[in-house]
């Protein structure tokens, strides 16, 4: 008998976006729309509900969206993101919170950066938007690179983008997203690049 041919596995997406979702389905749908506008098309979004609500409509709207099946509720964003991280299959991992909106070049900037460097992590600047006017009320991270000391003076969130094999889980606690970014900066050797041209 001859051996059976190996089935080709589906290619891994370039980047997995993790979304902790909690009682903001309208915003989550808007976040997904910003992802659909990315110039890089081979992404996946893993939605991790933490409110017991049904987010299957997001998955039905695009085959690149997966929803974590879990009965856990009110566990906090760290646990919700870790549930999504466990399902991530992309070469890179990034955060897309349910109240975030990505500029169209975000994924392309990230993929290009990691394609041409050996970096484990990077980040992008963050703009805080006044709703419903749309005006920018704060813009943090407008520099080429960031260490923990500089990040500590930003007083805001800048999520790390990183290679899947190096990406650490979140630890629940005070300012867990800030502490996670500090962990990524530490794992990178004390400084990470701030991607330019995308927020």
PDB file of C-alpha atoms in Angstrom:
ATOM      1  CA  UNK A   1       0.000   0.000   0.000  1.00  0.00           C
ATOM      2  CA  UNK A   2       1.120   3.522  -0.729  1.00  0.00           C
ATOM      3  CA  UNK A   3       1.041   6.204   1.984  1.00  0.00           C
ATOM      4  CA  UNK A   4      -1.773   8.720   1.864  1.00  0.00           C
ATOM      5  CA  UNK A   5      -0.752  12.148   0.631  1.00  0.00           C
ATOM      6  CA  UNK A   6      -0.494  14.804   3.297  1.00  0.00           C
ATOM      7  CA  UNK A   7      -3.282  17.317   3.268  1.00  0.00           C
ATOM      8  CA  UNK A   8      -2.106  20.869   2.859  1.00  0.00           C
ATOM      9  CA  UNK A   9      -2.954  22.896   5.933  1.00  0.00           C
ATOM     10  CA  UNK A  10      -4.517  26.307   5.565  1.00  0.00           C
ATOM     11  CA  UNK A  11      -1.926  29.092   5.598  1.00  0.00           C
ATOM     12  CA  UNK A  12      -1.658  31.005   8.842  1.00  0.00           C
ATOM     13  CA  UNK A  13      -2.953  34.556   8.740  1.00  0.00           C
ATOM     14  CA  UNK A  14      -0.333  37.286   8.899  1.00  0.00           C
ATOM     15  CA  UNK A  15      -1.876  38.765  12.029  1.00  0.00           C
ATOM     16  CA  UNK A  16      -4.395  37.761  14.694  1.00  0.00           C
ATOM     17  CA  UNK A  17      -6.369  40.527  16.370  1.00  0.00           C
ATOM     18  CA  UNK A  18      -7.725  39.804  19.856  1.00  0.00           C
ATOM     19  CA  UNK A  19     -10.917  41.482  21.032  1.00  0.00           C
ATOM     20  CA  UNK A  20     -12.174  41.348  24.608  1.00  0.00           C
ATOM     21  CA  UNK A  21     -15.861  42.229  24.228  1.00  0.00           C
ATOM     22  CA  UNK A  22     -18.008  43.550  27.054  1.00  0.00           C
ATOM     23  CA  UNK A  23     -21.434  45.141  26.565  1.00  0.00           C
ATOM     24  CA  UNK A  24     -20.468  47.215  23.532  1.00  0.00           C
ATOM     25  CA  UNK A  25     -21.710  45.227  20.509  1.00  0.00           C
ATOM     26  CA  UNK A  26     -22.238  48.378  18.412  1.00  0.00           C
ATOM     27  CA  UNK A  27     -18.656  49.485  19.011  1.00  0.00           C
ATOM     28  CA  UNK A  28     -17.379  45.950  18.360  1.00  0.00           C
ATOM     29  CA  UNK A  29     -19.072  46.030  14.953  1.00  0.00           C
ATOM     30  CA  UNK A  30     -17.406  49.392  14.218  1.00  0.00           C
ATOM     31  CA  UNK A  31     -14.024  47.979  15.271  1.00  0.00           C
ATOM     32  CA  UNK A  32     -14.547  45.082  12.864  1.00  0.00           C
ATOM     33  CA  UNK A  33     -15.390  47.531  10.063  1.00  0.00           C
ATOM     34  CA  UNK A  34     -12.019  49.237  10.617  1.00  0.00           C
ATOM     35  CA  UNK A  35     -10.363  45.832  10.294  1.00  0.00           C
ATOM     36  CA  UNK A  36     -12.170  45.148   7.027  1.00  0.00           C
ATOM     37  CA  UNK A  37     -10.655  48.378   5.648  1.00  0.00           C
ATOM     38  CA  UNK A  38      -7.081  47.176   6.197  1.00  0.00           C
ATOM     39  CA  UNK A  39      -4.898  46.881   3.091  1.00  0.00           C
ATOM     40  CA  UNK A  40      -3.586  43.565   4.464  1.00  0.00           C
ATOM     41  CA  UNK A  41      -6.359  41.035   3.908  1.00  0.00           C
ATOM     42  CA  UNK A  42      -4.998  37.872   5.577  1.00  0.00           C
ATOM     43  CA  UNK A  43      -5.949  38.669   9.169  1.00  0.00           C
ATOM     44  CA  UNK A  44      -8.161  36.987  11.710  1.00  0.00           C
ATOM     45  CA  UNK A  45     -10.196  38.504  14.514  1.00  0.00           C
ATOM     46  CA  UNK A  46     -10.867  36.463  17.627  1.00  0.00           C
ATOM     47  CA  UNK A  47     -13.711  37.906  19.668  1.00  0.00           C
ATOM     48  CA  UNK A  48     -13.753  36.864  23.321  1.00  0.00           C
ATOM     49  CA  UNK A  49     -17.043  37.851  24.992  1.00  0.00           C
ATOM     50  CA  UNK A  50     -16.914  38.498  28.712  1.00  0.00           C
ATOM     51  CA  UNK A  51     -20.566  39.445  29.116  1.00  0.00           C
ATOM     52  CA  UNK A  52     -22.481  36.295  28.136  1.00  0.00           C
ATOM     53  CA  UNK A  53     -23.835  38.002  25.012  1.00  0.00           C
ATOM     54  CA  UNK A  54     -24.034  36.483  21.536  1.00  0.00           C
ATOM     55  CA  UNK A  55     -21.393  37.878  19.179  1.00  0.00           C
ATOM     56  CA  UNK A  56     -21.933  35.277  16.454  1.00  0.00           C
ATOM     57  CA  UNK A  57     -23.239  38.011  14.149  1.00  0.00           C
ATOM     58  CA  UNK A  58     -19.680  39.315  13.833  1.00  0.00           C
ATOM     59  CA  UNK A  59     -18.486  35.880  12.701  1.00  0.00           C
ATOM     60  CA  UNK A  60     -21.386  35.582  10.261  1.00  0.00           C
ATOM     61  CA  UNK A  61     -20.412  38.901   8.681  1.00  0.00           C
ATOM     62  CA  UNK A  62     -16.879  37.756   7.804  1.00  0.00           C
ATOM     63  CA  UNK A  63     -15.284  34.269   7.700  1.00  0.00           C
ATOM     64  CA  UNK A  64     -12.058  35.651   9.207  1.00  0.00           C
ATOM     65  CA  UNK A  65     -13.851  36.297  12.505  1.00  0.00           C
ATOM     66  CA  UNK A  66     -13.944  33.623  15.215  1.00  0.00           C
ATOM     67  CA  UNK A  67     -15.834  33.861  18.490  1.00  0.00           C
ATOM     68  CA  UNK A  68     -14.508  32.205  21.638  1.00  0.00           C
ATOM     69  CA  UNK A  69     -17.096  29.829  23.068  1.00  0.00           C
ATOM     70  CA  UNK A  70     -17.032  30.269  26.824  1.00  0.00           C
ATOM     71  CA  UNK A  71     -19.596  30.495  29.572  1.00  0.00           C
ATOM     72  CA  UNK A  72     -17.322  32.741  31.606  1.00  0.00           C
ATOM     73  CA  UNK A  73     -18.595  36.242  32.321  1.00  0.00           C
ATOM     74  CA  UNK A  74     -17.212  39.303  34.103  1.00  0.00           C
ATOM     75  CA  UNK A  75     -13.736  37.784  34.385  1.00  0.00           C
ATOM     76  CA  UNK A  76     -12.036  40.972  33.191  1.00  0.00           C
ATOM     77  CA  UNK A  77     -10.152  41.904  30.016  1.00  0.00           C
ATOM     78  CA  UNK A  78      -7.003  39.955  30.924  1.00  0.00           C
ATOM     79  CA  UNK A  79      -8.842  36.620  31.075  1.00  0.00           C
ATOM     80  CA  UNK A  80     -10.926  37.452  27.996  1.00  0.00           C
ATOM     81  CA  UNK A  81      -7.819  38.358  25.970  1.00  0.00           C
ATOM     82  CA  UNK A  82      -6.040  35.207  27.154  1.00  0.00           C
ATOM     83  CA  UNK A  83      -8.963  33.094  25.923  1.00  0.00           C
ATOM     84  CA  UNK A  84      -8.580  34.776  22.526  1.00  0.00           C
ATOM     85  CA  UNK A  85      -4.779  34.426  22.589  1.00  0.00           C
ATOM     86  CA  UNK A  86      -5.150  30.661  23.062  1.00  0.00           C
ATOM     87  CA  UNK A  87      -7.043  30.499  19.738  1.00  0.00           C
ATOM     88  CA  UNK A  88      -4.737  32.834  17.786  1.00  0.00           C
ATOM     89  CA  UNK A  89      -3.067  31.252  14.778  1.00  0.00           C
ATOM     90  CA  UNK A  90      -1.519  34.323  13.151  1.00  0.00           C
ATOM     91  CA  UNK A  91       2.194  34.895  12.803  1.00  0.00           C
ATOM     92  CA  UNK A  92       1.663  38.169  14.681  1.00  0.00           C
ATOM     93  CA  UNK A  93      -0.706  39.114  17.504  1.00  0.00           C
ATOM     94  CA  UNK A  94      -2.320  42.507  18.096  1.00  0.00           C
ATOM     95  CA  UNK A  95      -5.139  43.880  20.233  1.00  0.00           C
ATOM     96  CA  UNK A  96      -8.317  45.378  18.827  1.00  0.00           C
ATOM     97  CA  UNK A  97     -10.492  46.274  21.798  1.00  0.00           C
ATOM     98  CA  UNK A  98     -14.225  46.567  21.261  1.00  0.00           C
ATOM     99  CA  UNK A  99     -13.989  50.370  21.403  1.00  0.00           C
ATOM    100  CA  UNK A 100     -10.950  50.682  19.121  1.00  0.00           C
ATOM    101  CA  UNK A 101     -10.769  51.761  15.495  1.00  0.00           C
ATOM    102  CA  UNK A 102      -7.689  51.015  13.378  1.00  0.00           C
ATOM    103  CA  UNK A 103      -6.325  53.344  10.741  1.00  0.00           C
ATOM    104  CA  UNK A 104      -6.240  51.536   7.349  1.00  0.00           C
ATOM    105  CA  UNK A 105      -2.423  51.159   7.292  1.00  0.00           C
ATOM    106  CA  UNK A 106      -2.132  49.571  10.747  1.00  0.00           C
ATOM    107  CA  UNK A 107      -1.865  45.885   9.740  1.00  0.00           C
ATOM    108  CA  UNK A 108       0.370  46.637   6.737  1.00  0.00           C
ATOM    109  CA  UNK A 109       2.750  48.655   8.937  1.00  0.00           C
ATOM    110  CA  UNK A 110       2.938  45.823  11.462  1.00  0.00           C
ATOM    111  CA  UNK A 111       3.443  43.056   8.895  1.00  0.00           C
ATOM    112  CA  UNK A 112       6.114  45.058   7.048  1.00  0.00           C
ATOM    113  CA  UNK A 113       7.987  45.879  10.269  1.00  0.00           C
ATOM    114  CA  UNK A 114       8.223  42.265  11.392  1.00  0.00           C
ATOM    115  CA  UNK A 115       9.005  40.990   7.897  1.00  0.00           C
ATOM    116  CA  UNK A 116      12.147  43.098   7.676  1.00  0.00           C
ATOM    117  CA  UNK A 117      13.358  43.016  11.300  1.00  0.00           C
ATOM    118  CA  UNK A 118      14.072  40.407  13.936  1.00  0.00           C
ATOM    119  CA  UNK A 119      12.026  42.367  16.476  1.00  0.00           C
ATOM    120  CA  UNK A 120       9.748  40.473  18.843  1.00  0.00           C
ATOM    121  CA  UNK A 121       7.456  43.426  19.591  1.00  0.00           C
ATOM    122  CA  UNK A 122       6.387  46.863  18.404  1.00  0.00           C
ATOM    123  CA  UNK A 123       3.540  49.247  19.165  1.00  0.00           C
ATOM    124  CA  UNK A 124       1.690  52.122  17.511  1.00  0.00           C
ATOM    125  CA  UNK A 125       0.611  55.500  18.757  1.00  0.00           C
ATOM    126  CA  UNK A 126      -2.856  55.869  20.264  1.00  0.00           C
ATOM    127  CA  UNK A 127      -5.370  58.604  19.573  1.00  0.00           C
ATOM    128  CA  UNK A 128      -8.210  59.258  21.988  1.00  0.00           C
ATOM    129  CA  UNK A 129     -11.251  60.437  20.050  1.00  0.00           C
ATOM    130  CA  UNK A 130     -14.109  62.601  21.351  1.00  0.00           C
ATOM    131  CA  UNK A 131     -17.372  60.959  20.370  1.00  0.00           C
ATOM    132  CA  UNK A 132     -19.536  62.098  18.568  1.00  0.00           C
ATOM    133  CA  UNK A 133     -17.425  65.020  17.270  1.00  0.00           C
ATOM    134  CA  UNK A 134     -14.549  62.808  16.171  1.00  0.00           C
ATOM    135  CA  UNK A 135     -11.926  65.298  17.333  1.00  0.00           C
ATOM    136  CA  UNK A 136      -8.637  63.977  18.731  1.00  0.00           C
ATOM    137  CA  UNK A 137      -8.371  64.895  22.414  1.00  0.00           C
ATOM    138  CA  UNK A 138      -5.061  63.105  23.122  1.00  0.00           C
ATOM    139  CA  UNK A 139      -2.382  61.568  20.945  1.00  0.00           C
ATOM    140  CA  UNK A 140       0.274  59.538  22.740  1.00  0.00           C
ATOM    141  CA  UNK A 141       3.352  57.731  21.500  1.00  0.00           C
ATOM    142  CA  UNK A 142       4.578  60.175  18.865  1.00  0.00           C
ATOM    143  CA  UNK A 143       8.188  59.028  18.837  1.00  0.00           C
ATOM    144  CA  UNK A 144      10.333  56.428  17.085  1.00  0.00           C
ATOM    145  CA  UNK A 145      10.890  54.021  19.982  1.00  0.00           C
ATOM    146  CA  UNK A 146       9.674  53.491  23.527  1.00  0.00           C
ATOM    147  CA  UNK A 147      11.199  52.155  26.708  1.00  0.00           C
ATOM    148  CA  UNK A 148       9.334  51.582  29.963  1.00  0.00           C
ATOM    149  CA  UNK A 149      10.386  54.974  31.347  1.00  0.00           C
ATOM    150  CA  UNK A 150       9.028  56.827  28.323  1.00  0.00           C
ATOM    151  CA  UNK A 151       5.896  54.674  28.257  1.00  0.00           C
ATOM    152  CA  UNK A 152       5.308  55.443  31.932  1.00  0.00           C
ATOM    153  CA  UNK A 153       5.050  59.140  31.088  1.00  0.00           C
ATOM    154  CA  UNK A 154       2.363  58.583  28.443  1.00  0.00           C
ATOM    155  CA  UNK A 155      -0.516  57.968  30.876  1.00  0.00           C
ATOM    156  CA  UNK A 156      -2.480  55.922  28.381  1.00  0.00           C
ATOM    157  CA  UNK A 157      -2.724  52.598  26.612  1.00  0.00           C
ATOM    158  CA  UNK A 158      -0.468  51.507  23.794  1.00  0.00           C
ATOM    159  CA  UNK A 159      -0.971  47.812  23.073  1.00  0.00           C
ATOM    160  CA  UNK A 160       1.983  45.757  21.915  1.00  0.00           C
ATOM    161  CA  UNK A 161       2.038  43.957  18.572  1.00  0.00           C
ATOM    162  CA  UNK A 162       4.270  40.914  18.594  1.00  0.00           C
ATOM    163  CA  UNK A 163       5.313  37.603  17.180  1.00  0.00           C
ATOM    164  CA  UNK A 164       2.923  34.851  18.247  1.00  0.00           C
ATOM    165  CA  UNK A 165       5.610  32.609  19.730  1.00  0.00           C
ATOM    166  CA  UNK A 166       6.915  35.427  21.980  1.00  0.00           C
ATOM    167  CA  UNK A 167       3.609  37.050  22.923  1.00  0.00           C
ATOM    168  CA  UNK A 168       2.979  36.801  26.698  1.00  0.00           C
ATOM    169  CA  UNK A 169      -0.415  36.279  28.347  1.00  0.00           C
ATOM    170  CA  UNK A 170      -2.031  39.036  30.372  1.00  0.00           C
ATOM    171  CA  UNK A 171      -2.006  39.010  34.152  1.00  0.00           C
ATOM    172  CA  UNK A 172      -5.188  40.316  35.782  1.00  0.00           C
ATOM    173  CA  UNK A 173      -4.820  43.291  38.069  1.00  0.00           C
ATOM    174  CA  UNK A 174      -4.580  47.050  38.143  1.00  0.00           C
ATOM    175  CA  UNK A 175      -3.729  48.604  34.740  1.00  0.00           C
ATOM    176  CA  UNK A 176      -3.278  45.137  33.243  1.00  0.00           C
ATOM    177  CA  UNK A 177      -2.995  46.437  29.674  1.00  0.00           C
ATOM    178  CA  UNK A 178      -0.232  48.869  30.709  1.00  0.00           C
ATOM    179  CA  UNK A 179       1.591  46.136  32.624  1.00  0.00           C
ATOM    180  CA  UNK A 180       1.329  43.825  29.600  1.00  0.00           C
ATOM    181  CA  UNK A 181       2.962  46.414  27.364  1.00  0.00           C
ATOM    182  CA  UNK A 182       5.714  46.886  29.968  1.00  0.00           C
ATOM    183  CA  UNK A 183       6.267  43.109  29.930  1.00  0.00           C
ATOM    184  CA  UNK A 184       6.624  43.179  26.133  1.00  0.00           C
ATOM    185  CA  UNK A 185       9.106  46.066  26.342  1.00  0.00           C
ATOM    186  CA  UNK A 186      11.092  44.083  28.913  1.00  0.00           C
ATOM    187  CA  UNK A 187      11.050  40.916  26.775  1.00  0.00           C
ATOM    188  CA  UNK A 188      12.278  42.995  23.832  1.00  0.00           C
ATOM    189  CA  UNK A 189      15.338  44.086  25.782  1.00  0.00           C
ATOM    190  CA  UNK A 190      14.061  47.412  27.102  1.00  0.00           C
ATOM    191  CA  UNK A 191      12.777  49.222  24.014  1.00  0.00           C
ATOM    192  CA  UNK A 192      10.328  48.656  21.177  1.00  0.00           C
ATOM    193  CA  UNK A 193       9.677  50.486  17.922  1.00  0.00           C
ATOM    194  CA  UNK A 194       6.611  52.697  17.587  1.00  0.00           C
ATOM    195  CA  UNK A 195       5.171  52.032  14.129  1.00  0.00           C
ATOM    196  CA  UNK A 196       4.872  55.238  12.145  1.00  0.00           C
ATOM    197  CA  UNK A 197       1.925  56.133   9.950  1.00  0.00           C
ATOM    198  CA  UNK A 198      -0.678  54.010  11.746  1.00  0.00           C
ATOM    199  CA  UNK A 199      -2.595  54.449  15.000  1.00  0.00           C
TER     200      UNK A 199
END
